[in-house]
Short mmCIF file of C-alpha atoms in Angstrom, two decimals:
data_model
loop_
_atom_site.label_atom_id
_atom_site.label_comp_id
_atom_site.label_asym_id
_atom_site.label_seq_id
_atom_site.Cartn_x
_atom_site.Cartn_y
_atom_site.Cartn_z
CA UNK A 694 8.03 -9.16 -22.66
CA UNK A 695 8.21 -5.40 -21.66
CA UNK A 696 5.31 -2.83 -21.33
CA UNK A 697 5.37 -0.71 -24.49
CA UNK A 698 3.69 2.54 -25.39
CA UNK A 699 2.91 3.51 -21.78
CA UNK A 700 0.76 6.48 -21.50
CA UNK A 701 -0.96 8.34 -18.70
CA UNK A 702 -3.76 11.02 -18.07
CA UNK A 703 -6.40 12.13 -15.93
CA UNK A 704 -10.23 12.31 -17.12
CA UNK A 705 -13.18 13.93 -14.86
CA UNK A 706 -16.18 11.51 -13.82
CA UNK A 707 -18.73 13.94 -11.99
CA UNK A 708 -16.64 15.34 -9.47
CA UNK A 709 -14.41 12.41 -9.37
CA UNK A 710 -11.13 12.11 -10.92
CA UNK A 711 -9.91 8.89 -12.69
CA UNK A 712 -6.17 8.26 -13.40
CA UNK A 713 -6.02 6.12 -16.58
CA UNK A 714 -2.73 4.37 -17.34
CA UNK A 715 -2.40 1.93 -20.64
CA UNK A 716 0.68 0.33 -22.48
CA UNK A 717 0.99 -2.37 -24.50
CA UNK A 718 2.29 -6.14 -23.24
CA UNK A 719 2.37 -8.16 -25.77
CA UNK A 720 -0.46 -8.49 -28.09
CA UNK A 721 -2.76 -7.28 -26.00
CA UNK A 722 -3.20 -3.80 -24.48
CA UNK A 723 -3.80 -3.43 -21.07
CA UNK A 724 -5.81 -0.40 -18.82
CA UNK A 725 -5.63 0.41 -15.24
CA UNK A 726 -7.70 3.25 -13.69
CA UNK A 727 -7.32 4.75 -10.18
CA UNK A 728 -9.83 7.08 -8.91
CA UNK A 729 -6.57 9.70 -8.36
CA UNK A 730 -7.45 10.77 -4.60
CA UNK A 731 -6.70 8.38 -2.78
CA UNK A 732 -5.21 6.12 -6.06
CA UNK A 733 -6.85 2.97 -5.37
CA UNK A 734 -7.27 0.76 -8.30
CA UNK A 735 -10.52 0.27 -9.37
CA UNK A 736 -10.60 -1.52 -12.71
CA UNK A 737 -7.91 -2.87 -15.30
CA UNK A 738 -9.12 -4.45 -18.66
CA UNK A 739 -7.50 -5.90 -22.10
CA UNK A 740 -8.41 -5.62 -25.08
CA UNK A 741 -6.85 -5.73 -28.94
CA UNK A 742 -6.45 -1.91 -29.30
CA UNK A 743 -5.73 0.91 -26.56
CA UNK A 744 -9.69 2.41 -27.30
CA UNK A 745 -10.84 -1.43 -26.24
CA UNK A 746 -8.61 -1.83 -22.88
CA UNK A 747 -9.77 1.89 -21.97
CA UNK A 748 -13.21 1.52 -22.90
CA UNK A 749 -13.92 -1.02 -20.62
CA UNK A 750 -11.71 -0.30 -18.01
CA UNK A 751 -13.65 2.69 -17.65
CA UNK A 752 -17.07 1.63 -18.26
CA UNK A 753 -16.60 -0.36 -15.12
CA UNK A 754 -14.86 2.60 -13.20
CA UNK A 755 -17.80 4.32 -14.21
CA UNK A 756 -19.92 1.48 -12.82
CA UNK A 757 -18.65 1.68 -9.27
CA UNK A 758 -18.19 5.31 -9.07
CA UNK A 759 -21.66 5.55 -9.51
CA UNK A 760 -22.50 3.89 -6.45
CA UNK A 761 -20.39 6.44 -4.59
CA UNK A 762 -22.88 8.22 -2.23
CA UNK A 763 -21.83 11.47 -1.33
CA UNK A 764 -22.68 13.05 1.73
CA UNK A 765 -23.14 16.97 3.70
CA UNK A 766 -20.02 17.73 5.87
CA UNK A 767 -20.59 21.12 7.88
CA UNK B 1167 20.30 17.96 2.17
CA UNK B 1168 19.26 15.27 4.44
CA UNK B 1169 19.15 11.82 3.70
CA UNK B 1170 16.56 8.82 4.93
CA UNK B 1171 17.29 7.74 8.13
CA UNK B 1172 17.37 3.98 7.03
CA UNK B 1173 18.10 4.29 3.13
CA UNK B 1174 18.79 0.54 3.64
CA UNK B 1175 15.17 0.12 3.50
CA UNK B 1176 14.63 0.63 -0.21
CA UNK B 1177 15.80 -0.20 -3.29
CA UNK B 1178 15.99 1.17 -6.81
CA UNK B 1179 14.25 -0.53 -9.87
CA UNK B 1180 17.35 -0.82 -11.82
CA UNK B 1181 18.80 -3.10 -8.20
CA UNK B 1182 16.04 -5.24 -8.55
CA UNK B 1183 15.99 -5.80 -12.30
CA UNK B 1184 19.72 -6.87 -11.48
CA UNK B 1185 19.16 -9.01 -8.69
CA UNK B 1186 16.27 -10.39 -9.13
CA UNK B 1187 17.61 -13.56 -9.62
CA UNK B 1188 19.94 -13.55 -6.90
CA UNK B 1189 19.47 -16.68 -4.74
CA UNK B 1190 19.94 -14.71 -1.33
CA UNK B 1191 17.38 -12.28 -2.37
CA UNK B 1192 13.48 -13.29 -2.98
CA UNK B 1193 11.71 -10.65 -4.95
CA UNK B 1194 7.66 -10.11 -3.97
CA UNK B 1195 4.96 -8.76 -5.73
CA UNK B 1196 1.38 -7.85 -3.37
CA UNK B 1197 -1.19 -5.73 -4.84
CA UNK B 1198 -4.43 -4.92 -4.52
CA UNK B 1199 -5.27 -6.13 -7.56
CA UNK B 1200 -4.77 -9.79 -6.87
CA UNK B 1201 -4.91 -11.20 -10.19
CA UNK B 1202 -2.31 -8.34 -11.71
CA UNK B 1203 0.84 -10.90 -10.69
CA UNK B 1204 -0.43 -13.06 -13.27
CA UNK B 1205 -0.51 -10.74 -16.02
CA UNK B 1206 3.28 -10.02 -15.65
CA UNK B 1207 5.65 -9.65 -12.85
CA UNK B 1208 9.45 -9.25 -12.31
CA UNK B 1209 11.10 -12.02 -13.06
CA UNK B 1210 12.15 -14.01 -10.41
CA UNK B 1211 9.64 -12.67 -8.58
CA UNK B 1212 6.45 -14.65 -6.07
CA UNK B 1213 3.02 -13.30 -5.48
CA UNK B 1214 1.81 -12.73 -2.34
CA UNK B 1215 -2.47 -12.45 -2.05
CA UNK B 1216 -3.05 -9.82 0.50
CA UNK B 1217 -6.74 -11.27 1.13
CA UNK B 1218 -5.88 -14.68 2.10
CA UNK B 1219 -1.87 -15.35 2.47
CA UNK B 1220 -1.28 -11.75 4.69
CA UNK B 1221 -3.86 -11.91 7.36
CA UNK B 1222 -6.10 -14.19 9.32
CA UNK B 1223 -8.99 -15.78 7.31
CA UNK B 1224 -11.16 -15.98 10.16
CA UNK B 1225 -10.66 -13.20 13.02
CA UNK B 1226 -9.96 -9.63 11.75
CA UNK B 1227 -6.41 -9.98 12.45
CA UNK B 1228 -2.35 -9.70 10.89
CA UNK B 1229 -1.52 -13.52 9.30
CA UNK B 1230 -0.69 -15.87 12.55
CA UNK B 1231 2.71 -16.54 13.07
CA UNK B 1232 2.49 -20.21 12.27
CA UNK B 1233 1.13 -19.37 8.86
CA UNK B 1234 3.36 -16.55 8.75
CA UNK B 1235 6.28 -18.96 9.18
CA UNK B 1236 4.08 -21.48 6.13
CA UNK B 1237 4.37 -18.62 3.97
CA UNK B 1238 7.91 -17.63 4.36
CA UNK B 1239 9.22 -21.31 4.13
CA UNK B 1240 7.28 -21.71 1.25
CA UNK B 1241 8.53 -18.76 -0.54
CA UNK B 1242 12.06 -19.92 -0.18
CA UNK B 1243 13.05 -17.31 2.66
CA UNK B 1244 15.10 -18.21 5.16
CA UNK B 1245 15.80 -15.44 7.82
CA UNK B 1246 18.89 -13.83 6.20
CA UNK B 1247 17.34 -13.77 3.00
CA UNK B 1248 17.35 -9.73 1.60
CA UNK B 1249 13.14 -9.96 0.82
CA UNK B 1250 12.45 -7.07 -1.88
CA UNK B 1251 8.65 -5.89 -1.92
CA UNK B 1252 7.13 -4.19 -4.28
CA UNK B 1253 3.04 -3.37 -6.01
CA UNK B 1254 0.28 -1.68 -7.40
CA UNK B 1255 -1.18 1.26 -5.91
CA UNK B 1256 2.51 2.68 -5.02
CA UNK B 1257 3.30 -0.14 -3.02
CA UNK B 1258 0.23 0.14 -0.39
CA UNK B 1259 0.09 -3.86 0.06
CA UNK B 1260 3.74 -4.24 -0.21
CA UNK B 1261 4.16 -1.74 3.20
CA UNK B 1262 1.49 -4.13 4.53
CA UNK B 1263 3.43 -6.93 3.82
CA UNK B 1264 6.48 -5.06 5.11
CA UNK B 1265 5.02 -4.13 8.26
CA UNK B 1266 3.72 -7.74 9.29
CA UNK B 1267 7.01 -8.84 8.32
CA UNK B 1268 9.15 -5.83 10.23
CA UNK B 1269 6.52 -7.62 13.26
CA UNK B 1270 7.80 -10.86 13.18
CA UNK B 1271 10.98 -9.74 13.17
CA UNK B 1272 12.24 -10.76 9.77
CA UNK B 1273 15.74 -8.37 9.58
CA UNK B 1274 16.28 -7.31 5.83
CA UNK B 1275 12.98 -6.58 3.91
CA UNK B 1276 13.16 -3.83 1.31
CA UNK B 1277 10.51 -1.86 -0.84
CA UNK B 1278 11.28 -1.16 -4.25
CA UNK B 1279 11.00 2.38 -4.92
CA UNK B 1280 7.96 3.59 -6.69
CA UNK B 1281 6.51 -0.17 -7.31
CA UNK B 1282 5.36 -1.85 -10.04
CA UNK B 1283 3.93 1.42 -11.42
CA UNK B 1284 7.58 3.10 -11.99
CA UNK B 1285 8.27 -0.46 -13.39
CA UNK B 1286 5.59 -0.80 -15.99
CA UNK B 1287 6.38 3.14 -16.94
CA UNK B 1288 10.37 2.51 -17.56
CA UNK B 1289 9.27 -0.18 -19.78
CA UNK B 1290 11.37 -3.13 -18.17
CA UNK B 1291 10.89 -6.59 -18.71
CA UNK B 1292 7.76 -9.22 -17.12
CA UNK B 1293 7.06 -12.75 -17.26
CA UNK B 1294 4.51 -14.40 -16.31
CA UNK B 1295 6.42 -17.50 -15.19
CA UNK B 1296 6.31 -18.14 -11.56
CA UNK B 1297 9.91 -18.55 -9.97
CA UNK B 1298 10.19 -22.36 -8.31
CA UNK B 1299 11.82 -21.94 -4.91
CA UNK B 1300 13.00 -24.43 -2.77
CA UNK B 1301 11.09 -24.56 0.75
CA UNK B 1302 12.49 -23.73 3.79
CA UNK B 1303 11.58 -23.96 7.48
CA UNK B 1304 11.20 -20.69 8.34
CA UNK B 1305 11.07 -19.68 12.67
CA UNK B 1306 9.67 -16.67 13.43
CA UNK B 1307 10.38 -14.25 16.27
CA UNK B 1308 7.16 -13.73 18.59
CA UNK B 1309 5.08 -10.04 17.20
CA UNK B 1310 6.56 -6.98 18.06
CA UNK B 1311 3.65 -5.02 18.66
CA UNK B 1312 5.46 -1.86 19.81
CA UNK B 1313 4.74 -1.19 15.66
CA UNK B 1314 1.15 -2.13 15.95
CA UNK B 1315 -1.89 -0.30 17.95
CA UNK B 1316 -4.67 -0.98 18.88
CA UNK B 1317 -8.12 0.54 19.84
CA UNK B 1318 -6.99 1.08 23.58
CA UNK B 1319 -4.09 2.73 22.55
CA UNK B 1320 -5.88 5.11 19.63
CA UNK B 1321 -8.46 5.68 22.89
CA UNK B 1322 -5.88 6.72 24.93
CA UNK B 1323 -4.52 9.03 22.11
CA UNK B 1324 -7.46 11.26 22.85
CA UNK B 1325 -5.59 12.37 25.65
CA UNK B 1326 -3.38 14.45 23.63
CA UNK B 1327 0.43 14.19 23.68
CA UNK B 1328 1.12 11.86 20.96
CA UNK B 1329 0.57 12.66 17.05
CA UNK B 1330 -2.45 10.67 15.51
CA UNK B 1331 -2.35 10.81 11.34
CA UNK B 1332 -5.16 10.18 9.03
CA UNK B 1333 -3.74 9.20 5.72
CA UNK B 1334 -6.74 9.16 3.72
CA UNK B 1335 -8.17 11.54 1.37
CA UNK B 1336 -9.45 14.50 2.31
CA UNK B 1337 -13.21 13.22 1.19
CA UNK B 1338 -12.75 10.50 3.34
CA UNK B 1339 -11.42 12.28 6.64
CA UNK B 1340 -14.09 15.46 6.15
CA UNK B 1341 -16.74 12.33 6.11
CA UNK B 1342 -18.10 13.34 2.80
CA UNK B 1343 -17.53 9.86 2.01
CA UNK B 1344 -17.23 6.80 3.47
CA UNK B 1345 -15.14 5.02 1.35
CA UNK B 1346 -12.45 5.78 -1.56
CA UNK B 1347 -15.07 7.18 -4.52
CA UNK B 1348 -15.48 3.78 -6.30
CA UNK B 1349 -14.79 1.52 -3.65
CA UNK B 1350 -17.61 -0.33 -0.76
CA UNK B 1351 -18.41 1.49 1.96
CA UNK B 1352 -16.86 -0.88 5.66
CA UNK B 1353 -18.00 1.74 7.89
CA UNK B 1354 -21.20 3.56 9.44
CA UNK B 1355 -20.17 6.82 10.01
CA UNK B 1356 -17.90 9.23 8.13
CA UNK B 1357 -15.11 11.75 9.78
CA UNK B 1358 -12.24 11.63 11.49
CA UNK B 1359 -10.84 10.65 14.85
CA UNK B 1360 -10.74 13.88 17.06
CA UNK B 1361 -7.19 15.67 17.20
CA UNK B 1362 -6.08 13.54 13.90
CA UNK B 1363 -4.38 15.65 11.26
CA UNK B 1364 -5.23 15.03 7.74
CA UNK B 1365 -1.82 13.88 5.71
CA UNK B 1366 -2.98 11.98 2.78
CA UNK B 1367 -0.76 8.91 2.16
CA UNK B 1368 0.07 10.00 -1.64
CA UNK B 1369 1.94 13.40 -0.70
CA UNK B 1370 4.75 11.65 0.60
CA UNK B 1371 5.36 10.34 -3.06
CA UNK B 1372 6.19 11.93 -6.35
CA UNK B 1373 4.66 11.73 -9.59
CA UNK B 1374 6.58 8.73 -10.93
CA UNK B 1375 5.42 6.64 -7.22
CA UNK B 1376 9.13 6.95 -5.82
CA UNK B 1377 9.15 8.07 -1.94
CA UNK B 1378 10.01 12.19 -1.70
CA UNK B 1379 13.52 13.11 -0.33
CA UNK B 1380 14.09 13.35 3.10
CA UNK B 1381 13.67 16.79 3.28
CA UNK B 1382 10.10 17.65 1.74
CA UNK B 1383 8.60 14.96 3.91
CA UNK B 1384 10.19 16.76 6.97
CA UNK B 1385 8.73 19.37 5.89
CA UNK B 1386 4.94 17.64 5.06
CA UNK B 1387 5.09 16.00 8.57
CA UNK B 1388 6.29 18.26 10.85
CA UNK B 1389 4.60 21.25 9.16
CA UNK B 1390 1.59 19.73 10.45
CA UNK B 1391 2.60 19.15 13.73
CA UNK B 1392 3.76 15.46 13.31
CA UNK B 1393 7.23 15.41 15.02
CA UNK B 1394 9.72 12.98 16.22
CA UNK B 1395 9.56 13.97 19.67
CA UNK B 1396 6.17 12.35 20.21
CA UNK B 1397 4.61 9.09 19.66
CA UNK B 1398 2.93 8.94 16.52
CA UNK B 1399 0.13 6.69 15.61
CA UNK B 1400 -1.32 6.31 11.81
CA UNK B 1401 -4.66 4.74 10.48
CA UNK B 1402 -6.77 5.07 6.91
CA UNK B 1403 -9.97 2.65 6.49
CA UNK B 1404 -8.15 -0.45 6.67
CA UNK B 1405 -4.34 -0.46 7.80
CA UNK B 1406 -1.95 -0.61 4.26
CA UNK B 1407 -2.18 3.53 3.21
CA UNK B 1408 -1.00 3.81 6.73
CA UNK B 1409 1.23 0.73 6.28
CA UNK B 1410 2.64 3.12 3.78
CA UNK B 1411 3.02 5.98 5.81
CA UNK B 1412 4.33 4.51 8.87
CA UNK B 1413 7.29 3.25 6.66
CA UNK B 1414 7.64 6.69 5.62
CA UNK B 1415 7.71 7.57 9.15
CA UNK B 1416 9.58 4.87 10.62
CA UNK B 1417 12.11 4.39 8.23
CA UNK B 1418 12.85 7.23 6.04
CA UNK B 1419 12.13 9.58 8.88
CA UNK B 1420 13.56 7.70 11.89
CA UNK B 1421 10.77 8.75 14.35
CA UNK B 1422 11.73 6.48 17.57
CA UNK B 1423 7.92 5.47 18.00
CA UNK B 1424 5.59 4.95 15.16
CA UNK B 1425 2.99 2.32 15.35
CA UNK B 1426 0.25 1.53 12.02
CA UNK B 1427 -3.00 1.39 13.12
CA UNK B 1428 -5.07 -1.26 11.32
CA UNK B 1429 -8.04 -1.40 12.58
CA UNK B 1430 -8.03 2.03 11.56
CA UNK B 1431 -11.38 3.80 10.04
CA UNK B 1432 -13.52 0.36 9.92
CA UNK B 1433 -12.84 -0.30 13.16
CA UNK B 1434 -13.20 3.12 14.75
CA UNK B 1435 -16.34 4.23 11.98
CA UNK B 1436 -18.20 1.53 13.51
CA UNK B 1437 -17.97 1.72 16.52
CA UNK B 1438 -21.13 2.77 19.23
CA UNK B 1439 -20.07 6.30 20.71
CA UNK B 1440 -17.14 6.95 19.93
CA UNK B 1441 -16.39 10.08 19.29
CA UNK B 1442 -16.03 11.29 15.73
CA UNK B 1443 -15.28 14.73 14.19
CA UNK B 1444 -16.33 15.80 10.75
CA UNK B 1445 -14.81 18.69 8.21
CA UNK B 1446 -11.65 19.18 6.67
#
């Protein structure tokens, strides 16, 4: 099997930045999002249409990036 | 233009897609994403688990060399076998990997270029049947830690004279945040160690997750002060970004004296007085 229909972009979460790859492996789509700076994975999902895979690959990047605690520097 | 110093280090996608079934070559996938081997992987090709099969389960420590030596023999790699390595996350676990190997002295071990990102993108083919490979008995070479440093040696680094590189993001190394936005927090206090100079780990890559020529990474080290003259000793939060960059360093860059800090930012972040400095 080979990874079809590969796409990439960017989306803004607060003042994070996801990086939100998807393509196609077999009958199933597949979504992995990276939170861009530093580009650690933090969620992948499948589902039966790209919208599926991506909308809960990102409801659970969502998840952990709201637990991000941000704090004063200066 | 230059070239890498050891271009022998890393191979292309379209090498590995070719010899992937090449008995003197073993082809290994390590991500962070443990469970992405199983969804599809180059054929041919094992899976390592960074969280139990590349460091000790019990101490915070590299794998032993007696499991070190379980791992290799069951993998099938003898100590003249070419070992390709490649992941997720351009390849942060797969420099871990390399670096623990490089430490017990295993002689050809390889990253593919850009890692299972550039991969997926040119389309090329996955299974998800794991290769059987027949075991060997595998002898390691005692650690070379001249690659590895520790706390004393980061301590002694305050000092001045040798070139200390934080290869985080700049969130993480101002202190903003404690941990990669998304990911738990291993550490009390945010900043940086004094003197370190901020290099995040992903400018020494291009777009497509392939390493950048010899030349612009010249240029991104030494413009901040990171030369080959000096010792040079690189941490992030828990020792595979700077797995990463010390291969940049070592091996694309031929600095003489590069060591990968791994205790790195949960070690030092948590540790009573020592001194910390905060800001970009």
């Amino acid at each position: 099997m080979r990874p079809e229909d590969y796409r990439k972009r960017e989306e803004a979460v607060g003042e994070w930045r996801l990086g939100i790859i998807t393509y196609r492996l077999g009958e199933e789509y597949v979504c992995e999002v990276d939170n861009v700076s530093p580009g650690a994975r933090l969620a992948r999902a499948k589902g039966r249409t790209r919208e599926a895979a991506e909308t809960q690959a990102l409801g659970k990047a969502r998840h952990l990036l709201s637990k991000t605690r941000v704090r004063p520097v200066g | 233009m230059a070239s890498y110093a050891h271009p022998e280090l890393l191979v292309e996608t379209a090498w590995v897609e070719k010899h992937g079934n090449d008995p003197r070559v073993r082809v290994v996938e390590v991500d962070v994403d443990t469970a992405a081997y199983d969804e599809g992987h180059v054929e041919g090709a094992l899976g390592w688990n960074w969280t139990t099969q590349l460091c000790d389960t019990v101490q915070r420590d590299i794998i032993p060399k007696a499991a070190f030596e379980r791992l290799m023999g069951q993998s099938g790699i003898s100590p003249e076998t070419t070992v390709v390595l490649y992941g997720d996350n351009n390849n942060w676990f797969a420099a871990w990997a390399l670096w623990q190997m490089k430490i017990y002295g295993h002689k050809d071990v390889r990253l593919m270029n850009g890692g299972r990102k550039k991969w997926l993108a040119e389309g090329r083919a996955l299974t998800k049947e794991a290769p059987k490979v027949p075991p060997t008995t595998y002898r390691a070479f005692d650690p070379d830690l001249s690659i590895r440093a520790f706390l004393p040696d980061v301590q002694k680094a305050l000092g001045g004279g040798l070139g200390l590189v934080d290869v985080r993001s700049p969130d993480e190394f101002s202190g903003k945040i404690l941990a990669p936005p998304g990911l738990p927090e291993t550490c009390q206090r945010g900043g940086h160690i004094p003197g370190a100079k901020s290099i995040p780990w992903g400018q020494a890559c291009n777009e497509d997750g392939t390493f950048k020529s010899a030349d612009d990474l010249k240029k991104l080290y030494e413009g901040k002060g990171i030369t080959p003259d000096k010792p040079v000793i690189a941490y992030c939060r828990i020792g595979e970004r700077s797995s990463h960059s010390w291969f940049v360093l070592k091996y694309l860059l031929g600095y003489k004296d590069v060591k990968n800090y791994d205790g790195s930012w949960t070690e030092w972040g948590n540790l009573v007085r020592a001194p910390v400095e905060r800001g970009a």
